Structure formats: C-alpha cells, structure tokens
CSV table of C-alpha atoms in Angstrom, one decimal:
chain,number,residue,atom,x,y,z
A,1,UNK,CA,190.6,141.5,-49.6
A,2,UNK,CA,190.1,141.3,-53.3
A,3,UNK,CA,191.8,144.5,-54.0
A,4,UNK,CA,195.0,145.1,-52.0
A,5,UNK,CA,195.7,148.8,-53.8
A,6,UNK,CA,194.8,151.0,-50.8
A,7,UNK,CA,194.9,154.2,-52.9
A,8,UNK,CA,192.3,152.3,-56.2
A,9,UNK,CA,190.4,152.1,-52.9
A,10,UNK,CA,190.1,155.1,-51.5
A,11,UNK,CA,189.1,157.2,-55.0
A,12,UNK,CA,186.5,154.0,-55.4
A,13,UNK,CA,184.5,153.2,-52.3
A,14,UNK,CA,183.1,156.7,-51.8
A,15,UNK,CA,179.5,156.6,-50.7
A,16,UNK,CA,176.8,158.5,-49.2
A,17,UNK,CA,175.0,156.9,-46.1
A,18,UNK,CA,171.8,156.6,-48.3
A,19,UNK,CA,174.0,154.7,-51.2
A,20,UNK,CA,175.6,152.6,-47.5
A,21,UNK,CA,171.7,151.4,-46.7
A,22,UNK,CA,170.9,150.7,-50.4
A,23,UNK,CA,173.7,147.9,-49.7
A,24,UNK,CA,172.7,147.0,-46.7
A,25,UNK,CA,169.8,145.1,-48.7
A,26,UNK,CA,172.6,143.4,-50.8
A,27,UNK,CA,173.8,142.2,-47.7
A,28,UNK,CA,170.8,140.8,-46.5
A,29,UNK,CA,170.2,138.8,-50.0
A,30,UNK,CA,173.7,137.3,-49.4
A,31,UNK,CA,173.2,136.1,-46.2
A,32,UNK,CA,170.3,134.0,-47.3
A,33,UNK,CA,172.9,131.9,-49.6
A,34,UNK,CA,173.1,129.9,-46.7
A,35,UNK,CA,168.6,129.7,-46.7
A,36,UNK,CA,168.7,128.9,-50.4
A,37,UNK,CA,171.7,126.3,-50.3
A,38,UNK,CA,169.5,124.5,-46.8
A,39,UNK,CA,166.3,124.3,-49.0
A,40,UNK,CA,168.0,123.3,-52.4
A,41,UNK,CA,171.0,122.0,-52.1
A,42,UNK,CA,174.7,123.6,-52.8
A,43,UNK,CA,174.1,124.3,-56.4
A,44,UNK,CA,170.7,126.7,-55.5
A,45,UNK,CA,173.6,129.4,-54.5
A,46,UNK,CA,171.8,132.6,-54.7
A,47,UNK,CA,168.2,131.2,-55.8
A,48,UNK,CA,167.0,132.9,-58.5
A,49,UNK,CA,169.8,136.2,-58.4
A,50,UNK,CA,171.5,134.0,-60.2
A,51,UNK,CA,169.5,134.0,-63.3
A,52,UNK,CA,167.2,137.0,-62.6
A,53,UNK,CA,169.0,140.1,-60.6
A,54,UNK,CA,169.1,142.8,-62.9
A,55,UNK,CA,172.9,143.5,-61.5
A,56,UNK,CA,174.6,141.7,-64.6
A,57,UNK,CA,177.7,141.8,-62.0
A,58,UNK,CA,175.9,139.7,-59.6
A,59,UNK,CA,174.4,137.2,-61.5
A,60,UNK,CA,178.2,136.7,-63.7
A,61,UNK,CA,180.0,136.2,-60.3
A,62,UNK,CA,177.2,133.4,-59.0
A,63,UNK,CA,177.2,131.7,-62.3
A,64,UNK,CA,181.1,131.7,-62.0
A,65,UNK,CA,180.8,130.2,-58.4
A,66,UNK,CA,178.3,127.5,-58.8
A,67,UNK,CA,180.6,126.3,-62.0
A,68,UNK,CA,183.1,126.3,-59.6
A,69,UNK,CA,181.8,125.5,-56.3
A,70,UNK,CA,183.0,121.8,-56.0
A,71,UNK,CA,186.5,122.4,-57.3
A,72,UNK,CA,189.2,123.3,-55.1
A,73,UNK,CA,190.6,126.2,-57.3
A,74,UNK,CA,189.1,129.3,-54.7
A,75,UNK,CA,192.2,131.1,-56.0
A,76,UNK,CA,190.9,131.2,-59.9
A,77,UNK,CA,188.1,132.7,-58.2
A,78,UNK,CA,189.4,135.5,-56.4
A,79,UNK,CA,191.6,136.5,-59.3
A,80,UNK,CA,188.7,136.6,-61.9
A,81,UNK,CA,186.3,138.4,-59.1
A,82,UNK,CA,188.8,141.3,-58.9
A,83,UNK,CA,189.5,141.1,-62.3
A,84,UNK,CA,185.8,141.8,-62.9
A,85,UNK,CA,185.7,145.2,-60.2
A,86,UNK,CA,188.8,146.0,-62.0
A,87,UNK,CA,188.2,146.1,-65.7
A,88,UNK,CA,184.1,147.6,-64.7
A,89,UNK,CA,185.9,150.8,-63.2
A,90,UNK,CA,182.8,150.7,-60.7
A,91,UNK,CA,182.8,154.0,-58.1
A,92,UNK,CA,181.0,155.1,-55.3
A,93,UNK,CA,177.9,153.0,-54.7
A,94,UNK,CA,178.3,150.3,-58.0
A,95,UNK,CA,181.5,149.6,-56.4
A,96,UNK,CA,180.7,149.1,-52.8
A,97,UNK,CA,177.6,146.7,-53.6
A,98,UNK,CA,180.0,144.8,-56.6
A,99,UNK,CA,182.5,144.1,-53.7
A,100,UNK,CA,180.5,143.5,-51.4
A,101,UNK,CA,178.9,140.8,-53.9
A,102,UNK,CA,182.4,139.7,-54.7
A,103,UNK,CA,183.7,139.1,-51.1
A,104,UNK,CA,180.4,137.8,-49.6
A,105,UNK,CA,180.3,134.5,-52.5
A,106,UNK,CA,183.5,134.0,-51.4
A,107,UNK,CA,183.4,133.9,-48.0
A,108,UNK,CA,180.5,131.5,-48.3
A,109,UNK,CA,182.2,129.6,-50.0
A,110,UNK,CA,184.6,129.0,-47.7
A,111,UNK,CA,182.3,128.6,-45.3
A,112,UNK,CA,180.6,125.8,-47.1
A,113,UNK,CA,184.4,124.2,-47.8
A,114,UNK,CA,185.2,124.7,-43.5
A,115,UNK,CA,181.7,123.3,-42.7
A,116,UNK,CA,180.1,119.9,-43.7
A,117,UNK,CA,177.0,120.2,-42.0
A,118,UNK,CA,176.4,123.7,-43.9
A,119,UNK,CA,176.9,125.6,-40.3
A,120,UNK,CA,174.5,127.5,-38.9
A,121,UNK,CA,172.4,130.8,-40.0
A,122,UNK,CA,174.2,132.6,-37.1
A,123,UNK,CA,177.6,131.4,-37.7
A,124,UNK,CA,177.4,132.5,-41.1
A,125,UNK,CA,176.2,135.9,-40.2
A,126,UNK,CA,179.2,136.9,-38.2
A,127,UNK,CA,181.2,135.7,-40.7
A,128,UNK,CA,179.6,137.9,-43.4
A,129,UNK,CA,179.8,140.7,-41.4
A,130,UNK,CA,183.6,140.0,-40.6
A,131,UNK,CA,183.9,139.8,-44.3
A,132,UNK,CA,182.3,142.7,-46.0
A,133,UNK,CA,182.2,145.2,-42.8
A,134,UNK,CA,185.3,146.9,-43.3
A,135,UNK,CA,183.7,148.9,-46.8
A,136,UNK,CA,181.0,150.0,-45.1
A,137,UNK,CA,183.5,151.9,-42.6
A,138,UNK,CA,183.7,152.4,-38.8
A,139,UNK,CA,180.4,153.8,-38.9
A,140,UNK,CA,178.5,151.7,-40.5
A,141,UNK,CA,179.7,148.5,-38.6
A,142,UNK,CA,177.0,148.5,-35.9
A,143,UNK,CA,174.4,149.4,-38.4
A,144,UNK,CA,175.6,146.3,-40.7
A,145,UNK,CA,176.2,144.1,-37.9
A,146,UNK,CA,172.3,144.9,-36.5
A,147,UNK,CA,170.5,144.4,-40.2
A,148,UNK,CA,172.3,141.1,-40.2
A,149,UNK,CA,171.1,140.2,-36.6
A,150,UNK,CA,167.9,141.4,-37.6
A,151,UNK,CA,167.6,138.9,-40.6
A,152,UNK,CA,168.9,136.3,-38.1
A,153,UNK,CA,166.0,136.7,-35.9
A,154,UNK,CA,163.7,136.8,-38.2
A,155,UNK,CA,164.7,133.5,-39.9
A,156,UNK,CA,164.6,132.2,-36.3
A,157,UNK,CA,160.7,132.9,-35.6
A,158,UNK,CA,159.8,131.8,-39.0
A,159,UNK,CA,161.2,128.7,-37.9
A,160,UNK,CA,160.2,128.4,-34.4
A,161,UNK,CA,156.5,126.9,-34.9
A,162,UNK,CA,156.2,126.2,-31.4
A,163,UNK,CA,156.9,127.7,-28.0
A,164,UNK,CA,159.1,125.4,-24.8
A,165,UNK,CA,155.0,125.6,-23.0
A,166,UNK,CA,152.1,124.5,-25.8
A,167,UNK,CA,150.2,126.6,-23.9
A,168,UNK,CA,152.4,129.8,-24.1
A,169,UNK,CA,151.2,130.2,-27.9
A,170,UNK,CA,147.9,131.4,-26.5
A,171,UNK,CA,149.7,134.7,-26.2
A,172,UNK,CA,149.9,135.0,-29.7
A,173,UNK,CA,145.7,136.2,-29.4
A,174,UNK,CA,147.0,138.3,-26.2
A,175,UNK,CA,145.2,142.1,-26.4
A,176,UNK,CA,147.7,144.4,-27.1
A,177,UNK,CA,147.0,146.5,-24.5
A,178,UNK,CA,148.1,143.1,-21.8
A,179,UNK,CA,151.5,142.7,-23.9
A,180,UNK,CA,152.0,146.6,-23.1
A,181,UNK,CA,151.5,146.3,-19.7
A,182,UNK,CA,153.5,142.6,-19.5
A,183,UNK,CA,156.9,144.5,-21.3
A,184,UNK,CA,156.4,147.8,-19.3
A,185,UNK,CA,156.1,146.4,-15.8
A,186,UNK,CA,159.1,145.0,-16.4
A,187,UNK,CA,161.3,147.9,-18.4
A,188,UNK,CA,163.1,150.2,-16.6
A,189,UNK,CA,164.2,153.8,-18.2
A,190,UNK,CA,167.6,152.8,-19.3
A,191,UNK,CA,166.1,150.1,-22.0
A,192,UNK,CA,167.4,147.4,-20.3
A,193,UNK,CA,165.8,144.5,-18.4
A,194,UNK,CA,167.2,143.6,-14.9
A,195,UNK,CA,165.0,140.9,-14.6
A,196,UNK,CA,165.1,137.9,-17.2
A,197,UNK,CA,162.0,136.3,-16.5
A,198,UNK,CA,160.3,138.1,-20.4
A,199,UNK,CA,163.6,137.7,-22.2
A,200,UNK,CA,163.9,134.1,-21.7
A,201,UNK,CA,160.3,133.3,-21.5
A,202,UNK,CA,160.1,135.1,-25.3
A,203,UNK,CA,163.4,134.1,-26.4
A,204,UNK,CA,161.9,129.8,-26.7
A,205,UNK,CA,158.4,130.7,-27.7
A,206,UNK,CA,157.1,130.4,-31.0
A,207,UNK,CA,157.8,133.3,-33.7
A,208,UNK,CA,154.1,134.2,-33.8
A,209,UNK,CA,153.9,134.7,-29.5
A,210,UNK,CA,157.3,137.1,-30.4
A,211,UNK,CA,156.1,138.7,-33.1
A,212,UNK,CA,152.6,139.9,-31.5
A,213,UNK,CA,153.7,140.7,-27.7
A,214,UNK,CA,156.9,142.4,-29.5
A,215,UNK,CA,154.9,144.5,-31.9
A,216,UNK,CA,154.1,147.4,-29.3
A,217,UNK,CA,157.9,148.1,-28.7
A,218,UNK,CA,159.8,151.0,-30.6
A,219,UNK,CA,162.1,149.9,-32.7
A,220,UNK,CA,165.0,150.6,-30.3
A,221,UNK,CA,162.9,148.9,-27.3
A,222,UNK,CA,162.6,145.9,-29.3
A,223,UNK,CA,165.9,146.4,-30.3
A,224,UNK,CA,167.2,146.3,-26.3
A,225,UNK,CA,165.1,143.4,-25.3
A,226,UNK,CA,165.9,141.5,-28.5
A,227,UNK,CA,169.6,141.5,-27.6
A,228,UNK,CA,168.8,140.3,-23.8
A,229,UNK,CA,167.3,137.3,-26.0
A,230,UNK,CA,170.4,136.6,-27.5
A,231,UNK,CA,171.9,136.3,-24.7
A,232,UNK,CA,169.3,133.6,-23.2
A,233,UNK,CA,172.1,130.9,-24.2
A,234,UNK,CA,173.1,127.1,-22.2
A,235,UNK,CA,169.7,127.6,-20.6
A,236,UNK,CA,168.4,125.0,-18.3
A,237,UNK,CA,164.8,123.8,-19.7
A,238,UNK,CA,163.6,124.1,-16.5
A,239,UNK,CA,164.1,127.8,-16.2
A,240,UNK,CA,162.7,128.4,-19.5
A,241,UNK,CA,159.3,126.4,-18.2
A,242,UNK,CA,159.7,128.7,-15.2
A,243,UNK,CA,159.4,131.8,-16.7
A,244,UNK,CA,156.7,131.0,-19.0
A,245,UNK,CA,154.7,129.5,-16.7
A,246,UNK,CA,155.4,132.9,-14.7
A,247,UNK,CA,154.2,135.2,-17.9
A,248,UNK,CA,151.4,133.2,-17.8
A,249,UNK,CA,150.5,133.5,-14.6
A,250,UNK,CA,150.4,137.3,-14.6
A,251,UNK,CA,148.5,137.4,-17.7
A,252,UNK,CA,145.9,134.9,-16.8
A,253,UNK,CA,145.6,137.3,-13.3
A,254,UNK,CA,145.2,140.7,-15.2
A,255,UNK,CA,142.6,139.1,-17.7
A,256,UNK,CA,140.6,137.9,-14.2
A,257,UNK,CA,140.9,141.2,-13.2
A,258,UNK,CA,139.2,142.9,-16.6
C-alpha cells in the first residue's frame, strides 16, 4: 500500500458507484500491460497511455517506470508514486483511478521481476485484482474481480483461432434459434449446468463458435455458464473430443429434423 495513513485515506477515496465503474475501465487498460509488453517487448509498458492518455498522472507514472523498469530500485518507485498522490491532493474519483494507476504499474512490475517467461494473462489478472481491490471496497470486489475475468476471456477467444474438433467451427454459422435450443435443453432454473457436456465442449472451441452460440444468453446466463468454463481445467483430450462430437451430434439431428 502506497499510502499507509488510514485517516488521508478515508477523507480521499470517497466515490460514488458510477465514479467506482468509471475505474473499472482503468483497470481493464492496466491489465493489458501484460498484452502490450507480449506484442512489444518490456519497454511497450502501457502502449500508447504512455505518450497519449490525457491523465497527465498516468502517463508521468509510466514514463517513470519504463525509465526504471530494468533497475532494481522498486523502492525509488514507490516513494516518488506516493509522493505524486500526495503533493496532487487528488479526492474522490481523481484519487481512486491515480492509485489505482499507481499500485497496478507496480504490481506489474513485480510481476514481470517474479516471472521470466512474462506469466500468463490469468495469473496477472488475479494479481491485479489482489492489488488494487481493496479501494474499490467490499462491494465492489466481485464486480472488479468479474470485469477483469471478463477481459480475460475475451483475450482468450481472440486468441483461440481454432476449436479441439476442425469441424466444431461450423457452429460458428449455427442459426441462432439451434444455439437457443442447444444451451436451453441443457440449463436448468438455477443458472447452473449439471451436465458438462456444453461447458467443456465450448470452453476448447474457437472464440468465434463461443462468441456466436453464446450471444443468445443474458448477460448473467452467459455469465453462469462462462464460470462452469473456467472450471473445465486438467481435462483429458479425449473428453473434450467427446463432447464436441456430442454437440455435434444433436445439432446435425435437429437440422435433419427442419
């Protein structure tokens, strides 16, 4: 914590919710540090923010940490970060995204320093959200934790050209009307799936197949189902093959049926 003065605190990081989910997109530009620095090397910290966010606070704090980002001297960093919130006098909402700023470059930092092969997008997320939670207080934390799993996923289908099955990206062109009835013959009322047979079939297809059969779920439907992705994890290959080759199945029996 940059600022140990509970009571500088307190009069400070006052904020509406609607000032909390203005930050929320603050957090989202930090996680992708680690997207920029994967694409452009360790000195591309921040992309362009660093030259061309109009948050003269943002763009002073990533100038000072690519200057200093080989260097060993984390501690120089801190103190001039705090230094900065201090001597600005920031409240409510500047204050919140300026330490959130301040405490998300240097947790990547340290990140980058405790990982040689850069980690991974998802390891980094929970350590942002370890990091710059607490301001957003106890209410906030699931509501930070799911735009960062959000971003997560999302940087995951853009990546995922390909499903497990080359023939399971035919779903992509499924009619929306068959990906309705393939998610809701398998959903119960509780938003949960008791079956994992669509979860893991989705969860190793290609972004565009999760994208399109996802797209006719509410957001808290696809929010449900997305999490029983997560959790598709030290999966056997042949499962995964399984299922899809179970989705497609049904599908290819309904469109015979039409």
């Amino acid at each position: 914590m940059l600022i140990k003065n509970m009571e500088y605190l307190s009069r400070h990081l006052r904020c509406t919710d609607e000032e909390k989910d203005a930050c929320l997109e603050t957090v989202a530009v930090i996680l992708h540090f680690w997207t920029d620095v994967r694409k452009n090397g360790v000195l591309a910290i921040g992309g362009d923010h660093a030259d061309q966010n109009p948050n003269p606070f943002f763009r002073t704090c990533l100038h000072d940490a690519i200057e200093l980002v080989s260097t060993d001297d984390e501690l120089l960093l801190e103190d001039l970060f705090a230094q900065y919130l201090i001597a600005g006098d920031y409240t409510g909402a500047g204050f919140l995204q300026n330490v959130v700023i301040a405490e998300g470059i240097l947790a990547y930092l340290r990140f980058l320093h405790e990982h040689e092969d850069g980690g991974s997008f998802r390891q980094w997320g929970d350590r942002l959200a370890l990091a710059v939670g607490g301001y957003f207080g106890v209410e906030y934390r699931e509501k930070l934790r799911k735009t960062i799993r959000q971003e997560i996923r999302k940087r995951e289908r853009e990546v995922k050209k390909t499903s497990l099955l080359p023939e399971f990206d035919a779903l992509a062109e499924l009619s929306l009307p068959l990906c309705e009835k393939l998610l809701r013959d398998t959903y119960d009322d509780h938003y949960a799936y008791g079956d994992r047979t669509v979860a893991l079939a989705l969860k190793y297809a290609s972004g565009a197949v999760q994208d399109h059969i996802l797209s006719v779920l509410s957001p808290e439907e696809r929010e449900a189902l997305e999490i029983e992705m997560d959790a598709c994890l030290l999966v056997r290959q042949t499962d995964v093959e399984r299922a899809q080759r179970e989705i497609l199945a049904a599908v290819g029996a309904w469109e015979a049926m039409d």
